[in-house]
Tab-separated table of C-alpha atoms and ligand atoms in Angstrom:
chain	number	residue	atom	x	y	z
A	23	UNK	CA	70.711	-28.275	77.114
A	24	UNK	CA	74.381	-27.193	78.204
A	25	UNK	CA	75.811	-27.395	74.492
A	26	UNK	CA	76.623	-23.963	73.976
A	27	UNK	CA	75.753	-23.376	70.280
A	28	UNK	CA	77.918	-21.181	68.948
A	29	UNK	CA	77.798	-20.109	65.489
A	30	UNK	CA	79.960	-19.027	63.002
A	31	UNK	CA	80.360	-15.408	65.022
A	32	UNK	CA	80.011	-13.085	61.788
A	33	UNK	CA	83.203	-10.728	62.042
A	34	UNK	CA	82.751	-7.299	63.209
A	35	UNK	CA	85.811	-6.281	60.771
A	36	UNK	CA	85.892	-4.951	57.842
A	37	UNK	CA	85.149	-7.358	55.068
A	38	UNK	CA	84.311	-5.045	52.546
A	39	UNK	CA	87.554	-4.928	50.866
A	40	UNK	CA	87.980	-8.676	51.109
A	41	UNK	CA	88.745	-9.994	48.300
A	42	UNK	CA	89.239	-7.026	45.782
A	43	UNK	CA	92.639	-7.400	45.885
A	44	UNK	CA	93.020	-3.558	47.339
A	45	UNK	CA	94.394	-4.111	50.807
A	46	UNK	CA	97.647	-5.527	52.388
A	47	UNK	CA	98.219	-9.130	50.347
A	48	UNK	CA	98.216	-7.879	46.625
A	49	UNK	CA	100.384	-4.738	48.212
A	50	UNK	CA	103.493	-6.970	49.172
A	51	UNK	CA	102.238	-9.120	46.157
A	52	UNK	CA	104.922	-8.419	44.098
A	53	UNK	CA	107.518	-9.378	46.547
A	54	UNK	CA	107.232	-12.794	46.882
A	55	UNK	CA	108.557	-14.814	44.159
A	56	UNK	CA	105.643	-15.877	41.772
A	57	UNK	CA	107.106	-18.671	39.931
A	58	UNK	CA	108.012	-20.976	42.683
A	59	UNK	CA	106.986	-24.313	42.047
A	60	UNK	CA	106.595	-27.591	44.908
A	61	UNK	CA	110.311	-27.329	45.705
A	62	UNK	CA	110.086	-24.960	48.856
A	63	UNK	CA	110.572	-24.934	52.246
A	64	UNK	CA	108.252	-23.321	54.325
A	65	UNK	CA	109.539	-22.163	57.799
A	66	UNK	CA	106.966	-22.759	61.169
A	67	UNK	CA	107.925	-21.446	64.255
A	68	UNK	CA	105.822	-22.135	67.606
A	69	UNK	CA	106.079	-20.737	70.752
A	70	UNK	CA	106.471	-23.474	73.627
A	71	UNK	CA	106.085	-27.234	74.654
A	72	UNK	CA	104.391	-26.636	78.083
A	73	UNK	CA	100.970	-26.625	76.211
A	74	UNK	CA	100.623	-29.999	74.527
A	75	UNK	CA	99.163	-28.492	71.438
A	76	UNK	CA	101.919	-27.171	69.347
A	77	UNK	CA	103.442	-30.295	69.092
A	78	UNK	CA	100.740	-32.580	68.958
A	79	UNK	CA	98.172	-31.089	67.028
A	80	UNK	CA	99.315	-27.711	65.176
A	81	UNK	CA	102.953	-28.930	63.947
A	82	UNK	CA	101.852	-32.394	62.450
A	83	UNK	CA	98.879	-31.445	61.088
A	84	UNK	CA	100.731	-28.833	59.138
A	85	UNK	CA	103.440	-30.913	57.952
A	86	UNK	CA	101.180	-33.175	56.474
A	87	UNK	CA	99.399	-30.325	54.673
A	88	UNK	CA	102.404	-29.258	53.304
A	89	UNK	CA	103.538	-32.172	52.408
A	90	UNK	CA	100.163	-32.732	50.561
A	91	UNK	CA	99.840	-29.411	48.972
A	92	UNK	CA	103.307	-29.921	47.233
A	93	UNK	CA	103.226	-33.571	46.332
A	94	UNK	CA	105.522	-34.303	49.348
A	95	UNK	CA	108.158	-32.167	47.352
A	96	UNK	CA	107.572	-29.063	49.895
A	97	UNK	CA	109.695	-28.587	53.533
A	98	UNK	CA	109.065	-27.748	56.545
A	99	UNK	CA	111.698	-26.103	58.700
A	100	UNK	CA	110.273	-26.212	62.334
A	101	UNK	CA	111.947	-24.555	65.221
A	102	UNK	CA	109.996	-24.581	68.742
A	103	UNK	CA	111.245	-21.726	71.275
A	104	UNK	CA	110.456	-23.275	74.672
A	105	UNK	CA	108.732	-19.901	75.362
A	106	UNK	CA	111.637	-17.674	74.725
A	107	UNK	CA	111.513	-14.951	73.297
A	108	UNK	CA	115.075	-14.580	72.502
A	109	UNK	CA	115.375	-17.611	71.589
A	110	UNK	CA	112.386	-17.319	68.964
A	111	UNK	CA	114.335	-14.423	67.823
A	112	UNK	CA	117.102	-16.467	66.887
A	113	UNK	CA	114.947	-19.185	64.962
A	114	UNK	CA	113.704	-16.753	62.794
A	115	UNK	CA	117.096	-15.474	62.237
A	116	UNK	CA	117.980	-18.509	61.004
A	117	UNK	CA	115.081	-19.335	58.742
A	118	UNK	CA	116.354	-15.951	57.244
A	119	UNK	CA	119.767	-17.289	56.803
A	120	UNK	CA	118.452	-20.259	55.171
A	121	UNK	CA	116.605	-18.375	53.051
A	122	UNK	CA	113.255	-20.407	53.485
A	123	UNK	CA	110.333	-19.097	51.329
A	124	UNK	CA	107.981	-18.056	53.516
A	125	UNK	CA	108.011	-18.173	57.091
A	126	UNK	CA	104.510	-18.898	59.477
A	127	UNK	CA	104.984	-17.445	63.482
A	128	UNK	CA	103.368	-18.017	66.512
A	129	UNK	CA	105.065	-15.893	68.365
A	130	UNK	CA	106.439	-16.128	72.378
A	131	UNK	CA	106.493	-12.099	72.450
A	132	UNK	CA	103.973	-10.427	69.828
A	133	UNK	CA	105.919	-7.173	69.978
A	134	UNK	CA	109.514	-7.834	70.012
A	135	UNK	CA	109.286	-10.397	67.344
A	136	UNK	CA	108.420	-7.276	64.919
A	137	UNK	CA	112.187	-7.180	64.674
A	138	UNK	CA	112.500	-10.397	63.225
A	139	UNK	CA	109.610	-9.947	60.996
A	140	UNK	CA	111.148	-6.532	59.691
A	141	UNK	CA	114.294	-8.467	59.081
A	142	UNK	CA	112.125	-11.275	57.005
A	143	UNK	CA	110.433	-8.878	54.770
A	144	UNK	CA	113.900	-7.037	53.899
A	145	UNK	CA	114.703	-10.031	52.923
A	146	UNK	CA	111.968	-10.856	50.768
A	147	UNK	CA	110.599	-13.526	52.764
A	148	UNK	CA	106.816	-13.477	53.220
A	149	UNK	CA	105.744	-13.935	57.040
A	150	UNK	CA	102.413	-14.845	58.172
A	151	UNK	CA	101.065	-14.495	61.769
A	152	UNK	CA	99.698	-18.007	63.633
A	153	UNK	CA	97.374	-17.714	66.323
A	154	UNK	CA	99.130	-14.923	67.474
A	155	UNK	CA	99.099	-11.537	65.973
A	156	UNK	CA	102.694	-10.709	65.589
A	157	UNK	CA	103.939	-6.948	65.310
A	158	UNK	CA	105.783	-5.605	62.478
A	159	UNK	CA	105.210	-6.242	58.724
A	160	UNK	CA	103.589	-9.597	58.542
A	161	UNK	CA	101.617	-10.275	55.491
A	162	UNK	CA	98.701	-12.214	56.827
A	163	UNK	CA	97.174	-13.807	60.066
A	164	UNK	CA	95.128	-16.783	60.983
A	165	UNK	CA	94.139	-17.592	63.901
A	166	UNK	CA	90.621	-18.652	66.045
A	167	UNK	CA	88.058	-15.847	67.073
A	168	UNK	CA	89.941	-15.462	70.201
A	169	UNK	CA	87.228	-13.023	71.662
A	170	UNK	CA	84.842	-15.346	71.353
A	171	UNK	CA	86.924	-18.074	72.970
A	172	UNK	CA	86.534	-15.822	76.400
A	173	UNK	CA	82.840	-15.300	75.386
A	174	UNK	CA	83.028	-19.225	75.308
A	175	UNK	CA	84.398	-19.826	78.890
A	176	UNK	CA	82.726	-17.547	80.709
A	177	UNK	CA	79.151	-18.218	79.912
A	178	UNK	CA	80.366	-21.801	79.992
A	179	UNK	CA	81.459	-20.538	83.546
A	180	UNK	CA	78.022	-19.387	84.540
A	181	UNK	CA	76.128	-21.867	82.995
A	182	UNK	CA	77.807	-24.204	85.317
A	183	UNK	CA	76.910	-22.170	88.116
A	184	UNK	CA	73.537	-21.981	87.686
A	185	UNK	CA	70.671	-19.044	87.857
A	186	UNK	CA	71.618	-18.560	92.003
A	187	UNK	CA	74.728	-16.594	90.911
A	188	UNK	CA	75.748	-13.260	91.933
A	189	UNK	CA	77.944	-11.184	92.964
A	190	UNK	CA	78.047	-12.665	96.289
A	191	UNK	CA	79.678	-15.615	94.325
A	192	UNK	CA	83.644	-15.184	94.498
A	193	UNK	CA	85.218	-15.653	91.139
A	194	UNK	CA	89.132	-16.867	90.820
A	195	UNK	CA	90.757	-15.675	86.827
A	196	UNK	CA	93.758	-17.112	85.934
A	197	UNK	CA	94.680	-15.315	82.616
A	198	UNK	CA	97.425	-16.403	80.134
A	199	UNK	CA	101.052	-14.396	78.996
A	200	UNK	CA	101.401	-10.801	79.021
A	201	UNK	CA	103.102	-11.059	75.741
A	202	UNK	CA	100.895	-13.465	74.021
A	203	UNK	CA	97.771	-10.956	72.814
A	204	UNK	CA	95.623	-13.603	72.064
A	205	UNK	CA	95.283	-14.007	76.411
A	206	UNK	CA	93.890	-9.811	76.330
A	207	UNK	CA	91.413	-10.870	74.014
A	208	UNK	CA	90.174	-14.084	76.022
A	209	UNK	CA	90.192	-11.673	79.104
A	210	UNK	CA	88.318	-9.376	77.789
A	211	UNK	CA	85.678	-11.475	75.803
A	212	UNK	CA	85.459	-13.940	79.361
A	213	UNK	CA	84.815	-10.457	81.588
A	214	UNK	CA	82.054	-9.313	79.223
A	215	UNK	CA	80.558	-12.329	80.037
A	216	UNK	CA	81.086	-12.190	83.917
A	217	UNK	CA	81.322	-8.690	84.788
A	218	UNK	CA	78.611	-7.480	87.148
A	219	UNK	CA	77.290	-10.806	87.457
A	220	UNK	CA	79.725	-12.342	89.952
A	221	UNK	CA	82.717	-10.548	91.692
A	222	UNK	CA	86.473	-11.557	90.703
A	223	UNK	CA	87.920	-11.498	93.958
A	224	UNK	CA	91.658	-12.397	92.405
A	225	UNK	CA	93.047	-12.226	89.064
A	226	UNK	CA	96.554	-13.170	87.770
A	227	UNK	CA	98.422	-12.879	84.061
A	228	UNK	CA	100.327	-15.802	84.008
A	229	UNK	CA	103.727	-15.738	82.700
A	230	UNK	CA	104.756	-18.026	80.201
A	231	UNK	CA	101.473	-19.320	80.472
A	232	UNK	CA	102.956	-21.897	82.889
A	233	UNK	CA	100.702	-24.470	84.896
A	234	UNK	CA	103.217	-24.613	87.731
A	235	UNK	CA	102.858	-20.496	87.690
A	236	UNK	CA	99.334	-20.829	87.762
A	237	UNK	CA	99.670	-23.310	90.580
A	238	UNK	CA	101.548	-21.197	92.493
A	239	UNK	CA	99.046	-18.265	91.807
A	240	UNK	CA	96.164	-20.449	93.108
A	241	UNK	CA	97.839	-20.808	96.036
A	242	UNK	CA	97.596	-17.243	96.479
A	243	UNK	CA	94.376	-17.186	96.136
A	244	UNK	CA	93.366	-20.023	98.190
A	245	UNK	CA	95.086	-17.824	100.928
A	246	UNK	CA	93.059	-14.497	100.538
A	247	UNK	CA	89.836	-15.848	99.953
A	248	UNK	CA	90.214	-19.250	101.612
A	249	UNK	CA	89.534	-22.398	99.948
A	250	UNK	CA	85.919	-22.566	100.585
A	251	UNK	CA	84.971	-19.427	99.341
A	252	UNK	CA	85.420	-19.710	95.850
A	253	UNK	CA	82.939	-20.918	93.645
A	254	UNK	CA	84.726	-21.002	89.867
A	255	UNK	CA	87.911	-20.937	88.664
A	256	UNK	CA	87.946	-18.735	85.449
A	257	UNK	CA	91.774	-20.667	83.762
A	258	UNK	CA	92.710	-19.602	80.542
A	259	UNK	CA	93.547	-23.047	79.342
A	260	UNK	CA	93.864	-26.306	80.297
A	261	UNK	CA	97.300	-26.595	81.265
A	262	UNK	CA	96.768	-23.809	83.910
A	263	UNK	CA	93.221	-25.681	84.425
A	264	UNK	CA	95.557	-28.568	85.544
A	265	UNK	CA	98.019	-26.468	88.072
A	266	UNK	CA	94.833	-24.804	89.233
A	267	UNK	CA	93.128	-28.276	90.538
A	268	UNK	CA	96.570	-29.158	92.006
A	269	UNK	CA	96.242	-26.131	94.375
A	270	UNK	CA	93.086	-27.274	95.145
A	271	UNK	CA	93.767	-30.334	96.275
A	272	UNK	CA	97.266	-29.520	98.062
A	273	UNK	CA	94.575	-26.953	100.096
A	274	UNK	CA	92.365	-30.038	101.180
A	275	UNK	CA	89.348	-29.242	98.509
A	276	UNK	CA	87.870	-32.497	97.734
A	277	UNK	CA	84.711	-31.018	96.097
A	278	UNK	CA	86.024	-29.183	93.276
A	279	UNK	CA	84.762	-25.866	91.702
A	280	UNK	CA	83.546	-25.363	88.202
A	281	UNK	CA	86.763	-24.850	86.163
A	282	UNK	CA	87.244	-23.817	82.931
A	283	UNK	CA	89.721	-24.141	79.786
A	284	UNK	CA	91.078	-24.251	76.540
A	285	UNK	CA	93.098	-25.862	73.913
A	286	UNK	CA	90.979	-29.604	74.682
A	287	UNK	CA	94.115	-31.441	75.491
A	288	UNK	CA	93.968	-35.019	76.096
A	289	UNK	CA	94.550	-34.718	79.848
A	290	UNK	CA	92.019	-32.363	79.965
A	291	UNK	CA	89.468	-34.464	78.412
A	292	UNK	CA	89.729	-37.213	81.037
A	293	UNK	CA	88.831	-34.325	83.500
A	294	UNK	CA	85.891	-33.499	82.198
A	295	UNK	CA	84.864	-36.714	81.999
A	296	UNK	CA	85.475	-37.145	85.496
A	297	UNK	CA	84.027	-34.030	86.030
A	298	UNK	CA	87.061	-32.730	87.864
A	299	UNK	CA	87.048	-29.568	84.811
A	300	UNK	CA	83.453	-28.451	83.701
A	301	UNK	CA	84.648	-27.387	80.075
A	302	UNK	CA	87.393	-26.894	77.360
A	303	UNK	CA	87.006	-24.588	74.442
A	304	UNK	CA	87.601	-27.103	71.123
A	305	UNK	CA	89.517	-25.547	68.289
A	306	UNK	CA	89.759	-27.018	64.828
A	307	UNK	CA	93.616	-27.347	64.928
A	308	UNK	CA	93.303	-29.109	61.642
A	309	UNK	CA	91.173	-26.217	60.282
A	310	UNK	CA	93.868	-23.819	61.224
A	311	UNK	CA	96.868	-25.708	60.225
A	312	UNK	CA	95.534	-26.749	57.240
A	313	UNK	CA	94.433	-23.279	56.372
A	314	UNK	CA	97.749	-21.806	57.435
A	315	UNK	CA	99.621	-24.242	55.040
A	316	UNK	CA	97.285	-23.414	52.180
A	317	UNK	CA	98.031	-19.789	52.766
A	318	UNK	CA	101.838	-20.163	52.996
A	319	UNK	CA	101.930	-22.296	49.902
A	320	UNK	CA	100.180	-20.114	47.670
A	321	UNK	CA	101.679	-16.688	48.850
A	322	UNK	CA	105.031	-18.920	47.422
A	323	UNK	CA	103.910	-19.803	44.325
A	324	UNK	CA	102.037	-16.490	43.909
A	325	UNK	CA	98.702	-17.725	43.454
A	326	UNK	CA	96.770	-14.569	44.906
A	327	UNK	CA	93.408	-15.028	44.330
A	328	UNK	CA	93.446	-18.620	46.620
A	329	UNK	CA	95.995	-16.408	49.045
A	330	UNK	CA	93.159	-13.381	49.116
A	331	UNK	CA	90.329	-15.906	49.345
A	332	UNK	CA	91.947	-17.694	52.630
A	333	UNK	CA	92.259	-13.916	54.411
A	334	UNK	CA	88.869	-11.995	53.836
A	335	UNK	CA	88.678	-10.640	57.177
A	336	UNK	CA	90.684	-7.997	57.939
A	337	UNK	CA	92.808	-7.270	61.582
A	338	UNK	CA	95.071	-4.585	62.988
A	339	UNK	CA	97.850	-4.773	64.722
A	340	UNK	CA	99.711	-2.128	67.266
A	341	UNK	CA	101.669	-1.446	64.365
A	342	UNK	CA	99.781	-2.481	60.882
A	343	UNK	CA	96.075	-1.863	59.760
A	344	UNK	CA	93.812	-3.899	57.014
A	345	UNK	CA	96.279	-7.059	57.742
A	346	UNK	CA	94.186	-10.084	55.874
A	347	UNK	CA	93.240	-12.365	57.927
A	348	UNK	CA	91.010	-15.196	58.909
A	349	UNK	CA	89.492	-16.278	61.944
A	350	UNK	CA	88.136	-19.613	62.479
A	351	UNK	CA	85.264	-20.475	65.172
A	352	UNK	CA	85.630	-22.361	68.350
A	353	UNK	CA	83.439	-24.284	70.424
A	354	UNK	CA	82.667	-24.939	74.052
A	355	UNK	CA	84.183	-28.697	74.952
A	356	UNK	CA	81.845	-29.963	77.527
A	357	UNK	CA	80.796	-33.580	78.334
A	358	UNK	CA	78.074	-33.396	76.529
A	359	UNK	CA	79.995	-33.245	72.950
A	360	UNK	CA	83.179	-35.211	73.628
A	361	UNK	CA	82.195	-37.207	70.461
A	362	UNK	CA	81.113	-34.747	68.391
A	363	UNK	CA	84.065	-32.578	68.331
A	364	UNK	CA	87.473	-34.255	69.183
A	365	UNK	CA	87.034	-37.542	68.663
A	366	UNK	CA	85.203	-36.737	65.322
A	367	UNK	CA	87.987	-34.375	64.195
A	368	UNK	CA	90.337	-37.312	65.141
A	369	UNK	CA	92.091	-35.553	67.581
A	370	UNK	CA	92.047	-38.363	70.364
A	371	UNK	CA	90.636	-41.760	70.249
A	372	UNK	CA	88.195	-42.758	72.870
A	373	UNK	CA	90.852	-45.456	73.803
A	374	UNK	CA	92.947	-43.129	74.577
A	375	UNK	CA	90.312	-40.841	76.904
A	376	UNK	CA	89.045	-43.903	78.394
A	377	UNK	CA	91.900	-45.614	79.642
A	378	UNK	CA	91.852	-48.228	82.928
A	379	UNK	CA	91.075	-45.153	85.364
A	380	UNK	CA	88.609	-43.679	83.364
A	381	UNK	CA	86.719	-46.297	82.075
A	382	UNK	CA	84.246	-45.750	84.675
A	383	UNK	CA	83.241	-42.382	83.958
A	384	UNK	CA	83.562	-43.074	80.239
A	385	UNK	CA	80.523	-45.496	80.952
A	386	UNK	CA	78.815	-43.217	82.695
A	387	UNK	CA	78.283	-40.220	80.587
A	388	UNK	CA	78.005	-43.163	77.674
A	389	UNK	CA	81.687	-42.497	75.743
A	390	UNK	CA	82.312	-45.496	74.532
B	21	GAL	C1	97.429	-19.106	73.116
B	21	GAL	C2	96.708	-20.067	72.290
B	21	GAL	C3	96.049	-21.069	73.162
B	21	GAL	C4	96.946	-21.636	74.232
B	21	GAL	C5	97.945	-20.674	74.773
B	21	GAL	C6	99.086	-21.330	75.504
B	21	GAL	O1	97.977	-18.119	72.346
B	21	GAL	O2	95.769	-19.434	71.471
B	21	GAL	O3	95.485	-22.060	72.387
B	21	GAL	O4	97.562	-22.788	73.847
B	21	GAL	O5	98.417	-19.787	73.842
B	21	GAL	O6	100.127	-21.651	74.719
């Protein structure tokens, strides 16, 4: 079987307090404002558009939650900040200036942000931390178990290489942003996975977590190892996954290596139907949207004990400790569970995976 089973990973942090009320939420408690009814507006901000999933996946789906949740008397104020920092900076400025209720953050830059997220709380504006863990004084974070998505790709990574592999087997990792810390946790949890068993000949942090940088950083490596030499291509997610197979094949490789990924975007489906990228890691975007809504709404309306029960784990930051939190599983996207997982989340439609090109392969691993 290559399904990787993974299940719910049971959180090394502290849960004891969870749910006692001692920690972090009931703290700041007090500050929001506990009689707010539907009528709010809820401030998202999201880090970039070069990864299709902000836009597709994590921004509608949490609209619509809101919407929901408040009997579609709620608002969201979305800003996107192209992945700049600065500009992020700004957003959140204004959300301030509007005086939103609450604001969620993904940020660009996890620590400079903590400026902005000072500012909030002076303000009396609640923030909570989205897939990123944002510095400063947020009041909760939810995100996926972003160790285990690296835990994910690299066993995916030597699954697909099979029992030969060793350290004679020259590894390619294309990591994500600097200043996004989810990409040192999907480093780290991918090289306990793959250290000592094959050798990372070159590794890059990719700024901006740009496909065209990672492009250009394959090309790199294509040069100092040469382009048959290298037997996987450990990429952080599936937009890199994409600028990594264009390197490829600019350097003449017709018979691609495994290749790895993340974030299961459409495009990325179609290649690993194809075959042309071995695996994906599938998040629930709707779990975490919808989660993050819930979370936002009732830290507004000051319902604490739903607020405490959507954060039991508990997560620090460089600059907080005990921030509630929640952390929602992931699973490896492979072939082998196309239907099971986005298409039964109704995240794509097989019409749109199998389209005229790929209709062939679709038949062939039986998508239909
Ligand atoms: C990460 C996120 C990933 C991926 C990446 C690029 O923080 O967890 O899902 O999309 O950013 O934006």
């Amino acid at each position: 079987m290559r399904r990787i089973a993974i299940s719910v990973a049971a959180s090394t942090m502290t849960l004891s307090l969870a749910g006692c009320g001692v920690l972090g939420a009931s703290e700041s408690a007090g500050e929001a404002s506990p009689t707010k009814g539907n009528d709010i507006t809820v401030g998202l901000l999201l880090p970039e558009t070069a990864n299709t999933r902000y836009e597709q996946f994590d921004y509608p789906i949490f609209k619509d939650k809101i919407a929901e949740l408040t009997s579609d008397e709620g608002k969201v104020e979305y800003a996107n900040a192209d992945a700049s920092a600065d500009k992020q900076l700004a957003q959140m400025q204004q959300m301030i200036d509007d005086r939103v209720d609450v604001i969620v953050l993904d940020a660009v830059d996890s620590s400079s942000i903590a400026a902005g997220v000072q500012k909030a709380k002076d303000a009396g504006i609640p923030v909570i931390a989205y897939d990123r863990l944002a510095e400063g004084p947020i009041d909760a974070y939810i995100s996926f178990d972003n160790e285990l998505v690296g835990e994910v790709q690299g066993r995916s990574l030597l699954e697909a290489l099979g029992e030969g592999a060793d350290s004679s087997y020259k590894i390619v990792m294309m990591n994500g942003s600097p200043t996004d810390p989810n990409a040192k946790q999907f480093k780290a949890g991918a090289l306990s996975e793959l250290n000592g068993k094959v050798t990372i000949a070159e590794t890059f942090d990719t700024k901006d977590w740009k496909p065209e940088n990672a492009e250009a950083n394959m090309a790199e490596a294509i040069a100092a190892i040469g382009k048959d030499n290298i037997a996987a291509v450990y990429a952080a997610n599936d937009g890199m996954a994409g600028g990594v197979i264009k390197a490829l094949e600019a350097a003449g490789v017709t018979d691609l290596p495994p290749i790895t990924g993340q974030d299961a975007e459409l495009a990325a489906v179609q290649r690993i139907v194809t075959g042309e990228q071995y695996m994906s890691v599938y998040k629930s975007y709707p779990e975490e949207a919808e989660n993050a809504a819930e979370m936002a709404v009732a830290r507004v309306q000051g319902r604490d004990i739903q607020f405490d029960a959507l954060a039991r784990d508990r997560v620090d930051s460089p600059t907080h400790k005990g921030i509630p939190a929640q952390l929602v599983p992931v699973l490896a996207l492979t072939q082998e569970n196309i239907e099971d997982t986005v298409i039964a989340d109704g995240i794509h439609k097989v019409s749109d995976i199998c389209t005229a090109p790929y209709a062939a392969a679709c038949e062939e691993i039986g998508l239909k």
